[in-house]
mmCIF file of C-alpha atoms in Angstrom:
data_model
loop_
_atom_site.group_PDB
_atom_site.id
_atom_site.type_symbol
_atom_site.label_atom_id
_atom_site.label_comp_id
_atom_site.label_asym_id
_atom_site.label_seq_id
_atom_site.Cartn_x
_atom_site.Cartn_y
_atom_site.Cartn_z
ATOM 1 C CA MET A 1 -24.739 18.876 31.775
ATOM 2 C CA ARG A 2 -26.462 22.366 32.173
ATOM 3 C CA THR A 3 -29.581 22.738 33.409
ATOM 4 C CA ARG A 4 -32.598 23.690 31.075
ATOM 5 C CA PRO A 5 -33.533 27.427 31.202
ATOM 6 C CA LEU A 6 -36.621 27.616 32.453
ATOM 7 C CA HIS A 7 -38.382 29.399 29.235
ATOM 8 C CA LEU A 8 -37.891 26.560 27.172
ATOM 9 C CA VAL A 9 -38.769 23.745 29.302
ATOM 10 C CA ALA A 10 -42.424 26.173 29.659
ATOM 11 C CA ALA A 11 -42.651 26.177 25.269
ATOM 12 C CA ILE A 12 -44.353 22.772 26.276
ATOM 13 C CA THR A 13 -45.733 23.407 22.842
ATOM 14 C CA ILE A 14 -47.428 23.067 20.189
ATOM 15 C CA SER A 15 -47.379 22.675 15.961
ATOM 16 C CA PRO A 16 -50.605 21.726 15.281
ATOM 17 C CA LEU A 17 -50.314 18.073 13.713
ATOM 18 C CA CYS A 18 -54.176 18.544 12.083
ATOM 19 C CA ALA A 19 -56.532 21.942 12.679
ATOM 20 C CA SER A 20 -59.917 20.725 14.333
ATOM 21 C CA ALA A 21 -63.094 20.364 12.661
ATOM 22 C CA ALA A 22 -65.043 23.827 12.710
ATOM 23 C CA ILE A 23 -67.812 25.596 11.957
ATOM 24 C CA ALA A 24 -66.435 27.863 8.811
ATOM 25 C CA GLN A 25 -67.355 30.489 9.588
ATOM 26 C CA GLU A 26 -65.809 30.197 13.028
ATOM 27 C CA ASP A 27 -62.416 29.664 11.472
ATOM 28 C CA PHE A 28 -60.193 32.026 10.784
ATOM 29 C CA PHE A 29 -56.823 29.845 10.829
ATOM 30 C CA THR A 30 -57.087 26.848 7.822
ATOM 31 C CA ARG A 31 -55.568 27.844 5.073
ATOM 32 C CA ASP A 32 -56.758 25.167 2.193
ATOM 33 C CA ARG A 33 -58.185 26.933 -0.305
ATOM 34 C CA TYR A 34 -55.425 26.207 -2.947
ATOM 35 C CA VAL A 35 -54.134 22.226 -3.262
ATOM 36 C CA ALA A 36 -50.261 21.772 -5.239
ATOM 37 C CA VAL A 37 -50.121 20.582 -8.109
ATOM 38 C CA LYS A 38 -48.643 17.557 -6.220
ATOM 39 C CA ASP A 39 -50.659 17.298 -3.698
ATOM 40 C CA ARG A 40 -54.019 17.387 -6.353
ATOM 41 C CA GLN A 41 -55.867 14.692 -6.058
ATOM 42 C CA GLN A 42 -55.835 11.982 -9.278
ATOM 43 C CA PRO A 43 -58.401 8.894 -9.105
ATOM 44 C CA GLU A 44 -57.321 7.398 -11.810
ATOM 45 C CA PHE A 45 -53.396 7.348 -11.167
ATOM 46 C CA ASP A 46 -53.526 8.009 -7.520
ATOM 47 C CA PRO A 47 -52.812 4.608 -5.302
ATOM 48 C CA VAL A 48 -55.590 2.669 -3.261
ATOM 49 C CA GLU A 49 -54.437 2.819 0.131
ATOM 50 C CA GLY A 50 -55.028 -1.276 2.130
ATOM 51 C CA ARG A 51 -57.624 -1.018 5.139
ATOM 52 C CA VAL A 52 -57.312 -2.964 8.086
ATOM 53 C CA GLY A 53 -60.273 -2.296 10.539
ATOM 54 C CA SER A 54 -59.926 1.455 11.143
ATOM 55 C CA PHE A 55 -56.377 2.347 9.555
ATOM 56 C CA ARG A 56 -55.398 2.943 5.814
ATOM 57 C CA PHE A 57 -52.173 1.497 4.986
ATOM 58 C CA GLN A 58 -50.041 2.023 1.925
ATOM 59 C CA PRO A 59 -47.294 -0.004 0.902
ATOM 60 C CA GLU A 60 -44.827 1.424 -1.818
ATOM 61 C CA LEU A 61 -41.330 -0.391 -3.479
ATOM 62 C CA ALA A 62 -39.087 1.814 -4.946
ATOM 63 C CA LEU A 63 -36.527 0.943 -7.076
ATOM 64 C CA SER A 64 -33.729 3.009 -8.625
ATOM 65 C CA GLY A 65 -30.771 3.420 -10.653
ATOM 66 C CA ASN A 66 -28.386 5.589 -9.902
ATOM 67 C CA TYR A 67 -25.153 7.187 -11.394
ATOM 68 C CA ILE A 68 -22.452 10.185 -9.296
ATOM 69 C CA SER A 69 -20.467 11.851 -10.820
ATOM 70 C CA ASN A 70 -18.030 12.314 -7.601
ATOM 71 C CA VAL A 71 -18.885 9.499 -5.228
ATOM 72 C CA PHE A 72 -16.298 11.065 -2.851
ATOM 73 C CA ALA A 73 -17.070 15.075 -2.655
ATOM 74 C CA THR A 74 -13.786 16.113 -3.325
ATOM 75 C CA GLU A 75 -12.097 18.671 -5.483
ATOM 76 C CA ASP A 76 -9.769 16.053 -6.669
ATOM 77 C CA ASN A 77 -8.987 13.020 -8.220
ATOM 78 C CA GLU A 78 -12.953 12.256 -7.995
ATOM 79 C CA VAL A 79 -14.442 8.698 -8.608
ATOM 80 C CA ASP A 80 -17.836 7.613 -10.283
ATOM 81 C CA ASP A 81 -19.770 4.778 -9.769
ATOM 82 C CA PHE A 82 -23.318 3.307 -10.078
ATOM 83 C CA ALA A 83 -25.384 2.450 -7.204
ATOM 84 C CA LEU A 84 -28.245 0.380 -7.780
ATOM 85 C CA GLY A 85 -31.766 1.291 -5.197
ATOM 86 C CA LEU A 86 -34.151 -0.525 -3.723
ATOM 87 C CA ALA A 87 -35.996 1.312 -0.369
ATOM 88 C CA PRO A 88 -39.200 -0.264 1.198
ATOM 89 C CA ARG A 89 -41.933 2.413 2.460
ATOM 90 C CA VAL A 90 -45.036 1.955 4.328
ATOM 91 C CA SER A 91 -47.264 4.102 5.924
ATOM 92 C CA PHE A 92 -50.169 4.088 8.047
ATOM 93 C CA GLN A 93 -53.386 6.179 9.537
ATOM 94 C CA SER A 94 -56.158 5.986 11.737
ATOM 95 C CA ASP A 95 -59.630 7.338 9.877
ATOM 96 C CA TRP A 96 -61.457 7.769 13.130
ATOM 97 C CA SER A 97 -64.002 10.871 13.926
ATOM 98 C CA ARG A 98 -61.974 11.617 16.173
ATOM 99 C CA HIS A 99 -58.325 11.800 17.292
ATOM 100 C CA GLU A 100 -55.726 10.864 15.399
ATOM 101 C CA VAL A 101 -52.536 8.240 15.016
ATOM 102 C CA GLY A 102 -50.374 7.092 12.130
ATOM 103 C CA GLY A 103 -46.287 6.455 11.005
ATOM 104 C CA VAL A 104 -44.033 5.150 8.476
ATOM 105 C CA VAL A 105 -41.386 2.672 8.622
ATOM 106 C CA SER A 106 -39.091 2.785 5.251
ATOM 107 C CA VAL A 107 -35.268 1.355 4.518
ATOM 108 C CA ASP A 108 -33.492 2.502 2.173
ATOM 109 C CA HIS A 109 -30.973 0.279 -0.038
ATOM 110 C CA ARG A 110 -28.075 1.514 -1.948
ATOM 111 C CA GLU A 111 -25.356 -0.877 -3.977
ATOM 112 C CA TYR A 112 -22.163 1.265 -5.215
ATOM 113 C CA ILE A 113 -21.327 -1.366 -8.531
ATOM 114 C CA ASP A 114 -17.775 -0.689 -8.697
ATOM 115 C CA VAL A 115 -16.953 1.153 -5.096
ATOM 116 C CA ASP A 116 -17.320 -1.128 -2.292
ATOM 117 C CA SER A 117 -17.500 1.257 1.078
ATOM 118 C CA GLU A 118 -19.843 3.589 -0.180
ATOM 119 C CA THR A 119 -22.810 0.244 -0.351
ATOM 120 C CA ARG A 120 -25.145 1.367 2.319
ATOM 121 C CA THR A 121 -28.928 1.158 3.795
ATOM 122 C CA ASN A 122 -31.036 4.352 6.203
ATOM 123 C CA TYR A 123 -33.585 2.987 8.578
ATOM 124 C CA ARG A 124 -36.280 5.401 9.964
ATOM 125 C CA ALA A 125 -39.153 5.090 11.643
ATOM 126 C CA SER A 126 -41.786 8.075 12.738
ATOM 127 C CA ALA A 127 -44.900 7.563 14.644
ATOM 128 C CA ASN A 128 -47.639 10.304 15.480
ATOM 129 C CA SER A 129 -50.723 10.522 17.135
ATOM 130 C CA ARG A 130 -53.639 13.856 18.039
ATOM 131 C CA ILE A 131 -55.919 13.980 20.814
ATOM 132 C CA ASP A 132 -58.607 16.401 20.400
ATOM 133 C CA VAL A 133 -59.353 17.629 24.583
ATOM 134 C CA THR A 134 -61.976 19.668 22.270
ATOM 135 C CA ARG A 135 -63.242 21.333 19.283
ATOM 136 C CA LYS A 136 -60.795 23.480 20.435
ATOM 137 C CA PHE A 137 -57.882 22.219 21.979
ATOM 138 C CA ASP A 138 -55.663 18.795 20.724
ATOM 139 C CA VAL A 139 -52.788 17.842 21.810
ATOM 140 C CA GLY A 140 -50.221 15.380 20.598
ATOM 141 C CA LEU A 141 -47.018 13.463 20.479
ATOM 142 C CA ASN A 142 -44.502 11.799 18.110
ATOM 143 C CA ALA A 143 -41.500 10.131 18.035
ATOM 144 C CA ARG A 144 -38.783 8.878 15.999
ATOM 145 C CA TYR A 145 -36.261 7.360 15.151
ATOM 146 C CA GLU A 146 -33.176 6.258 12.322
ATOM 147 C CA ASP A 147 -30.284 4.664 11.391
ATOM 148 C CA LEU A 148 -28.336 6.508 8.745
ATOM 149 C CA ALA A 149 -25.296 6.599 6.705
ATOM 150 C CA GLU A 150 -24.111 10.996 6.349
ATOM 151 C CA PRO A 151 -23.717 11.347 2.720
ATOM 152 C CA ARG A 152 -20.394 12.005 2.078
ATOM 153 C CA SER A 153 -21.764 15.388 0.449
ATOM 154 C CA ALA A 154 -22.550 16.767 3.581
ATOM 155 C CA ALA A 155 -21.314 19.806 5.343
ATOM 156 C CA GLU A 156 -18.824 18.809 7.278
ATOM 157 C CA ALA A 157 -18.441 14.396 6.445
ATOM 158 C CA THR A 158 -15.349 13.214 7.910
ATOM 159 C CA GLN A 159 -12.748 13.505 4.829
ATOM 160 C CA GLY A 160 -10.267 10.366 3.992
ATOM 161 C CA SER A 161 -12.114 8.296 6.153
ATOM 162 C CA VAL A 162 -13.082 4.505 4.553
ATOM 163 C CA GLU A 163 -16.583 4.705 4.960
ATOM 164 C CA PRO A 164 -19.335 6.812 5.296
ATOM 165 C CA VAL A 165 -19.731 8.166 9.115
ATOM 166 C CA ASP A 166 -23.119 6.083 10.182
ATOM 167 C CA TYR A 167 -24.900 7.756 13.026
ATOM 168 C CA GLU A 168 -28.019 7.565 15.121
ATOM 169 C CA ILE A 169 -30.978 9.786 15.835
ATOM 170 C CA THR A 170 -33.970 9.050 18.187
ATOM 171 C CA GLY A 171 -36.335 12.293 19.049
ATOM 172 C CA LEU A 172 -39.651 12.585 21.167
ATOM 173 C CA GLY A 173 -41.695 15.438 21.097
ATOM 174 C CA ALA A 174 -44.809 17.005 22.279
ATOM 175 C CA SER A 175 -47.101 19.411 20.821
ATOM 176 C CA ALA A 176 -50.930 20.962 21.721
ATOM 177 C CA ASN A 177 -53.053 23.627 19.961
ATOM 178 C CA TYR A 178 -56.015 25.799 21.126
ATOM 179 C CA GLU A 179 -57.494 27.592 18.999
ATOM 180 C CA THR A 180 -60.408 30.191 19.544
ATOM 181 C CA GLY A 181 -62.160 33.000 17.405
ATOM 182 C CA ARG A 182 -59.541 35.023 16.158
ATOM 183 C CA VAL A 183 -57.348 33.354 18.777
ATOM 184 C CA ARG A 184 -54.653 30.911 18.505
ATOM 185 C CA ILE A 185 -51.885 29.613 21.323
ATOM 186 C CA SER A 186 -50.034 26.660 19.810
ATOM 187 C CA GLY A 187 -46.131 25.799 19.927
ATOM 188 C CA GLU A 188 -43.946 22.519 20.150
ATOM 189 C CA LEU A 189 -40.762 20.954 22.786
ATOM 190 C CA THR A 190 -38.923 17.763 20.719
ATOM 191 C CA ALA A 191 -35.842 16.090 22.510
ATOM 192 C CA SER A 192 -33.358 14.483 20.738
ATOM 193 C CA GLU A 193 -30.267 13.023 20.964
ATOM 194 C CA ALA A 194 -27.751 12.165 18.168
ATOM 195 C CA ASP A 195 -25.042 8.949 18.283
ATOM 196 C CA TYR A 196 -22.105 9.264 16.301
ATOM 197 C CA ASP A 197 -19.703 5.837 15.362
ATOM 198 C CA ASP A 198 -15.989 6.831 14.807
ATOM 199 C CA VAL A 199 -14.859 5.621 11.536
ATOM 200 C CA ARG A 200 -11.240 4.445 10.595
ATOM 201 C CA LEU A 201 -8.910 6.956 8.490
ATOM 202 C CA VAL A 202 -7.639 5.755 5.493
ATOM 203 C CA SER A 203 -5.008 6.121 6.754
ATOM 204 C CA GLY A 204 -5.688 3.247 9.862
ATOM 205 C CA VAL A 205 -6.028 6.126 12.325
ATOM 206 C CA LEU A 206 -9.376 5.903 14.019
ATOM 207 C CA ALA A 207 -10.824 9.313 13.916
ATOM 208 C CA ASP A 208 -12.702 9.823 16.923
ATOM 209 C CA GLN A 209 -16.326 11.097 16.072
ATOM 210 C CA ASP A 210 -17.608 11.503 20.136
ATOM 211 C CA PHE A 211 -17.579 14.936 19.705
ATOM 212 C CA ARG A 212 -20.716 14.832 17.598
ATOM 213 C CA ASP A 213 -22.359 13.331 19.578
ATOM 214 C CA ARG A 214 -25.530 16.005 21.619
ATOM 215 C CA GLU A 215 -28.530 16.305 23.437
ATOM 216 C CA GLU A 216 -30.895 19.114 21.733
ATOM 217 C CA LEU A 217 -33.879 20.052 23.683
ATOM 218 C CA ASP A 218 -36.541 22.404 20.880
ATOM 219 C CA GLY A 219 -39.221 24.206 22.157
ATOM 220 C CA ARG A 220 -41.594 26.541 19.678
ATOM 221 C CA LEU A 221 -44.317 28.782 21.349
ATOM 222 C CA ARG A 222 -46.655 31.113 18.971
ATOM 223 C CA PHE A 223 -50.023 33.233 19.296
ATOM 224 C CA ALA A 224 -51.563 34.516 16.468
ATOM 225 C CA TYR A 225 -54.945 36.204 15.786
ATOM 226 C CA ALA A 226 -56.754 37.006 12.882
ATOM 227 C CA PRO A 227 -57.944 40.377 11.891
ATOM 228 C CA ALA A 228 -59.546 38.421 8.998
ATOM 229 C CA ARG A 229 -60.773 35.401 7.540
ATOM 230 C CA ASP A 230 -57.175 35.083 4.793
ATOM 231 C CA TRP A 231 -54.167 36.524 7.236
ATOM 232 C CA ALA A 232 -53.354 36.200 10.651
ATOM 233 C CA VAL A 233 -50.461 38.226 12.264
ATOM 234 C CA PHE A 234 -47.973 36.061 14.411
ATOM 235 C CA THR A 235 -45.550 36.727 17.374
ATOM 236 C CA GLN A 236 -43.596 34.064 18.136
ATOM 237 C CA PHE A 237 -40.544 32.119 21.024
ATOM 238 C CA VAL A 238 -37.934 29.903 19.496
ATOM 239 C CA GLY A 239 -35.504 28.496 21.780
ATOM 240 C CA ARG A 240 -32.798 25.479 21.163
ATOM 241 C CA ASP A 241 -30.084 23.713 24.012
ATOM 242 C CA SER A 242 -27.581 21.973 22.946
ATOM 243 C CA ASP A 243 -25.693 20.033 25.066
ATOM 244 C CA GLY A 244 -22.850 17.665 23.831
ATOM 245 C CA THR A 245 -22.181 14.237 25.432
ATOM 246 C CA THR A 246 -18.701 15.305 25.257
ATOM 247 C CA THR A 247 -17.957 18.129 26.676
ATOM 248 C CA PHE A 248 -14.231 18.655 25.226
ATOM 249 C CA GLY A 249 -14.129 17.233 21.597
ATOM 250 C CA PRO A 250 -10.125 16.233 20.056
ATOM 251 C CA GLY A 251 -9.563 20.348 19.049
ATOM 252 C CA GLY A 252 -10.469 21.366 22.820
ATOM 253 C CA VAL A 253 -13.487 22.996 22.172
ATOM 254 C CA ASN A 254 -16.475 23.138 24.271
ATOM 255 C CA ARG A 255 -19.439 21.998 21.592
ATOM 256 C CA ASP A 256 -22.410 23.061 24.443
ATOM 257 C CA PHE A 257 -24.788 26.521 23.318
ATOM 258 C CA GLU A 258 -27.941 27.515 23.704
ATOM 259 C CA THR A 259 -30.187 29.634 21.701
ATOM 260 C CA THR A 260 -33.188 31.949 21.041
ATOM 261 C CA ALA A 261 -35.179 33.973 19.048
ATOM 262 C CA TYR A 262 -38.111 36.259 18.452
ATOM 263 C CA GLN A 263 -40.030 36.731 15.778
ATOM 264 C CA VAL A 264 -43.083 38.463 14.681
ATOM 265 C CA GLY A 265 -44.491 37.063 11.207
ATOM 266 C CA VAL A 266 -47.567 36.172 9.341
ATOM 267 C CA ASP A 267 -49.306 33.306 7.569
ATOM 268 C CA PHE A 268 -51.914 34.367 4.410
ATOM 269 C CA GLU A 269 -53.772 33.116 2.036
ATOM 270 C CA LEU A 270 -54.627 35.601 0.325
ATOM 271 C CA ALA A 271 -57.101 35.957 -3.020
ATOM 272 C CA SER A 272 -54.042 36.369 -5.227
ATOM 273 C CA LEU A 273 -53.030 33.027 -5.061
ATOM 274 C CA LEU A 274 -50.245 33.495 -2.715
ATOM 275 C CA ARG A 275 -50.271 31.048 0.560
ATOM 276 C CA GLY A 276 -47.511 31.738 3.617
ATOM 277 C CA ASP A 277 -46.095 31.311 6.185
ATOM 278 C CA VAL A 278 -42.825 34.269 7.503
ATOM 279 C CA ALA A 279 -41.260 35.183 10.354
ATOM 280 C CA VAL A 280 -38.328 38.096 11.649
ATOM 281 C CA GLY A 281 -36.469 38.731 14.280
ATOM 282 C CA PHE A 282 -33.600 38.430 16.326
ATOM 283 C CA GLU A 283 -31.743 35.267 17.401
ATOM 284 C CA ASN A 284 -28.344 35.328 20.834
ATOM 285 C CA ALA A 285 -26.825 32.268 20.658
ATOM 286 C CA GLU A 286 -25.312 32.071 23.646
ATOM 287 C CA PHE A 287 -21.592 29.336 23.475
ATOM 288 C CA ALA A 288 -20.273 27.893 27.088
ATOM 289 C CA ASP A 289 -16.647 27.382 24.677
ATOM 290 C CA PRO A 290 -14.982 30.101 26.340
ATOM 291 C CA GLY A 291 -13.202 31.456 22.362
ATOM 292 C CA ALA A 292 -16.441 31.261 20.782
ATOM 293 C CA ALA A 293 -18.248 34.738 20.878
ATOM 294 C CA ASP A 294 -21.896 34.978 21.506
ATOM 295 C CA GLU A 295 -23.188 35.797 18.503
ATOM 296 C CA GLU A 296 -26.605 37.618 17.270
ATOM 297 C CA GLY A 297 -27.615 38.369 14.077
ATOM 298 C CA LEU A 298 -31.329 38.272 11.920
ATOM 299 C CA SER A 299 -33.627 35.484 12.091
ATOM 300 C CA ILE A 300 -35.437 34.496 9.072
ATOM 301 C CA ASP A 301 -38.119 31.390 8.701
ATOM 302 C CA GLY A 302 -40.414 31.843 5.949
ATOM 303 C CA GLN A 303 -41.952 30.132 3.449
ATOM 304 C CA VAL A 304 -44.001 30.875 0.403
ATOM 305 C CA GLU A 305 -46.473 29.334 -1.830
ATOM 306 C CA TRP A 306 -47.820 30.776 -5.420
ATOM 307 C CA PHE A 307 -50.211 29.344 -7.559
ATOM 308 C CA ALA A 308 -50.007 30.447 -10.964
ATOM 309 C CA THR A 309 -52.335 28.759 -12.605
ATOM 310 C CA GLN A 310 -53.803 25.807 -11.237
ATOM 311 C CA LEU A 311 -50.951 23.434 -13.229
ATOM 312 C CA THR A 312 -48.083 25.756 -12.029
ATOM 313 C CA THR A 313 -47.673 26.277 -8.254
ATOM 314 C CA VAL A 314 -43.877 28.298 -7.647
ATOM 315 C CA ALA A 315 -42.817 27.371 -3.555
ATOM 316 C CA ALA A 316 -39.858 29.095 -1.893
ATOM 317 C CA ARG A 317 -38.471 29.492 1.308
ATOM 318 C CA ALA A 318 -35.570 31.228 3.151
ATOM 319 C CA TYR A 319 -34.228 30.027 7.323
ATOM 320 C CA ARG A 320 -31.788 31.422 9.207
ATOM 321 C CA ARG A 321 -30.168 29.883 11.853
ATOM 322 C CA THR A 322 -27.465 28.774 14.551
ATOM 323 C CA GLU A 323 -27.509 25.221 14.743
ATOM 324 C CA ALA A 324 -24.916 22.266 15.936
ATOM 325 C CA GLY A 325 -21.798 21.385 13.356
ATOM 326 C CA GLY A 326 -19.198 18.992 13.022
ATOM 327 C CA LEU A 327 -16.126 19.726 13.002
ATOM 328 C CA VAL A 328 -13.667 19.399 15.360
ATOM 329 C CA ASP A 329 -12.126 23.392 15.964
ATOM 330 C CA SER A 330 -15.793 25.131 16.259
ATOM 331 C CA ALA A 331 -18.586 25.013 18.892
ATOM 332 C CA GLY A 332 -21.165 25.416 16.123
ATOM 333 C CA ARG A 333 -22.404 26.942 12.549
ATOM 334 C CA THR A 334 -24.494 29.818 11.243
ATOM 335 C CA VAL A 335 -26.300 28.392 7.703
ATOM 336 C CA GLY A 336 -28.272 30.767 5.848
ATOM 337 C CA ALA A 337 -30.623 29.720 2.910
ATOM 338 C CA PHE A 338 -32.890 30.250 0.093
ATOM 339 C CA GLU A 339 -34.629 27.546 -2.140
ATOM 340 C CA VAL A 340 -37.152 27.807 -4.531
ATOM 341 C CA GLY A 341 -39.320 25.539 -6.301
ATOM 342 C CA VAL A 342 -41.496 24.967 -9.256
ATOM 343 C CA ASP A 343 -43.476 22.441 -10.028
ATOM 344 C CA TYR A 344 -45.597 22.286 -13.330
ATOM 345 C CA GLU A 345 -48.232 19.546 -14.530
ATOM 346 C CA LEU A 346 -47.384 18.943 -18.167
ATOM 347 C CA ARG A 347 -50.246 16.528 -18.457
ATOM 348 C CA ARG A 348 -52.486 14.721 -15.988
ATOM 349 C CA ASN A 349 -50.556 11.999 -14.973
ATOM 350 C CA ILE A 350 -46.995 13.935 -15.831
ATOM 351 C CA ILE A 351 -45.501 15.829 -13.130
ATOM 352 C CA LEU A 352 -42.308 18.061 -14.798
ATOM 353 C CA SER A 353 -40.242 19.649 -11.395
ATOM 354 C CA ALA A 354 -36.920 22.028 -10.882
ATOM 355 C CA ASP A 355 -35.590 23.308 -7.994
ATOM 356 C CA ALA A 356 -32.681 25.916 -6.415
ATOM 357 C CA ASN A 357 -31.474 26.110 -2.740
ATOM 358 C CA PHE A 358 -27.959 28.351 -2.245
ATOM 359 C CA ALA A 359 -27.028 27.762 1.482
ATOM 360 C CA ASN A 360 -24.518 29.537 3.328
ATOM 361 C CA PHE A 361 -22.013 27.712 5.793
ATOM 362 C CA ASP A 362 -20.411 30.433 8.502
ATOM 363 C CA PHE A 363 -18.304 27.433 11.378
ATOM 364 C CA LEU A 364 -17.617 29.909 14.518
ATOM 365 C CA GLN A 365 -14.104 29.907 15.294
ATOM 366 C CA THR A 366 -13.177 29.194 12.077
ATOM 367 C CA ASP A 367 -11.998 30.873 9.186
ATOM 368 C CA ARG A 368 -13.886 28.629 6.575
ATOM 369 C CA GLU A 369 -17.114 29.636 5.066
ATOM 370 C CA ASP A 370 -19.152 27.387 2.263
ATOM 371 C CA ASP A 371 -21.522 28.390 -0.417
ATOM 372 C CA ARG A 372 -23.484 26.142 -1.786
ATOM 373 C CA MET A 373 -25.748 25.602 -4.214
ATOM 374 C CA ILE A 374 -28.340 22.067 -5.785
ATOM 375 C CA LEU A 375 -29.789 22.578 -8.633
ATOM 376 C CA SER A 376 -32.617 19.925 -9.726
ATOM 377 C CA ALA A 377 -34.925 19.003 -11.987
ATOM 378 C CA SER A 378 -37.297 15.778 -12.475
ATOM 379 C CA ALA A 379 -40.320 13.526 -14.229
ATOM 380 C CA ALA A 380 -43.150 11.764 -12.926
ATOM 381 C CA TYR A 381 -45.099 10.129 -14.696
ATOM 382 C CA LYS A 382 -48.073 8.184 -13.336
ATOM 383 C CA LEU A 383 -48.538 4.768 -15.804
ATOM 384 C CA ASN A 384 -51.108 3.663 -12.813
ATOM 385 C CA LYS A 385 -52.042 3.190 -9.922
ATOM 386 C CA ASN A 386 -49.616 0.475 -9.103
ATOM 387 C CA ALA A 387 -46.550 2.015 -10.913
ATOM 388 C CA HIS A 388 -44.875 5.809 -10.524
ATOM 389 C CA VAL A 389 -41.584 6.109 -12.945
ATOM 390 C CA GLU A 390 -39.807 9.216 -12.324
ATOM 391 C CA VAL A 391 -35.870 10.584 -13.370
ATOM 392 C CA GLY A 392 -34.050 13.553 -12.494
ATOM 393 C CA TYR A 393 -30.804 15.323 -12.840
ATOM 394 C CA GLN A 394 -28.845 16.664 -9.478
ATOM 395 C CA LEU A 395 -25.892 19.181 -9.697
ATOM 396 C CA ILE A 396 -24.298 20.189 -6.204
ATOM 397 C CA ASP A 397 -21.659 23.047 -5.637
ATOM 398 C CA GLN A 398 -19.775 24.048 -3.184
ATOM 399 C CA ASN A 399 -17.391 26.685 -2.738
ATOM 400 C CA SER A 400 -14.856 26.329 0.308
ATOM 401 C CA SER A 401 -13.417 29.759 1.847
ATOM 402 C CA GLY A 402 -10.397 30.187 3.681
ATOM 403 C CA LEU A 403 -8.218 27.239 5.242
ATOM 404 C CA ALA A 404 -10.554 24.538 3.841
ATOM 405 C CA ALA A 405 -9.909 25.662 0.422
ATOM 406 C CA ASP A 406 -10.397 21.717 0.050
ATOM 407 C CA ALA A 407 -13.267 21.045 0.576
ATOM 408 C CA ASP A 408 -14.585 22.370 -2.353
ATOM 409 C CA PHE A 409 -16.420 20.107 -4.543
ATOM 410 C CA THR A 410 -18.423 20.298 -7.871
ATOM 411 C CA ASP A 411 -21.484 16.301 -8.282
ATOM 412 C CA ASN A 412 -23.646 15.180 -10.783
ATOM 413 C CA SER A 413 -25.613 12.837 -10.482
ATOM 414 C CA VAL A 414 -28.861 11.503 -12.585
ATOM 415 C CA PHE A 415 -30.844 8.559 -11.333
ATOM 416 C CA LEU A 416 -33.938 6.145 -13.405
ATOM 417 C CA GLY A 417 -37.432 5.383 -10.789
ATOM 418 C CA ILE A 418 -39.882 2.746 -10.497
ATOM 419 C CA ARG A 419 -41.927 3.336 -8.089
ATOM 420 C CA LEU A 420 -44.596 0.358 -6.945
ATOM 421 C CA TYR A 421 -47.571 0.529 -5.062
ATOM 422 C CA PRO A 422 -48.590 -2.985 -4.560
#
């Protein structure tokens, strides 16, 4: 493996997990003037948290029924099926005046009625902590573990496999945040590892997936200055170092790469009912494989919320970046995406939502390029503090160009579920 770049390792920084308490007239960075529809507290319908000592905890059980029109996400010979879902979840959070500890443990099981090969169980666990060193300075640590089955609709899902590819992700992160008056210095450093299991193809051949294994180090360092209470300008560095555990995969491609992005931007919460964080800059990606040309281009990462009325929240996000991919003959991919969503509070206990996501995946060293559209609509009906009913629809439509034109597919799914809060 290559030596980690010093400028990336030095960015042991800092995504603020929670802003430190501050005197109102000195606080230039808190953005909590408006409350989104889904974040609004409704005591008559919100679940009641349990308590153990100084900790709050929230158990939850989700039951669902799903119809999937294209289980294998194929262009031809579509197979449909019904699936039953069972998903318990427990979250906990400390209730201290200073410092913070929290975490989430969840299991998501989906049982297919006819296509037994697609039955799967996903496990997730995460923990986070924040230490308030002083009123102006806090540091944090976080960890996560995930044992998952790759969706058939994933951009680089293995075609023709008997069952979905299983993989594990582990990660550790450190964060820190320093704020004084109109200046904030923040950032984060995260180390993660992905481990993919081999999978059997319908032809009987065992498809090696070790080439997808990787270790990644992600860092971000931001310097922000607030000319006024409602907005701040910033400059930031974002970097990623991705090392494949297999130097050359089945396609003979070295998948190691480094990316660095320098951005400028603004975060704000204006009287015009807008709140957001938008960064634009330049990204450079360097690949270890001699057949992969270095990539240079626009770097974008932004999200904006518009609180159109007290009952309507509109949110939009856009990003463009280079990241690891899962194709045998490609060292990575460039992804650009735009998504927008609307939440509307029809009644205090009925929330309607609609979302649209448009993404482009450009796979390096190949002529494959995917355009993907995901449209969804849902409704949540809060019966009481102990039960919330949800119903929804989702459309996924993918069009691929080049030699991977057979990766085109369309999938329609409908779900009905209930969340129980003991």
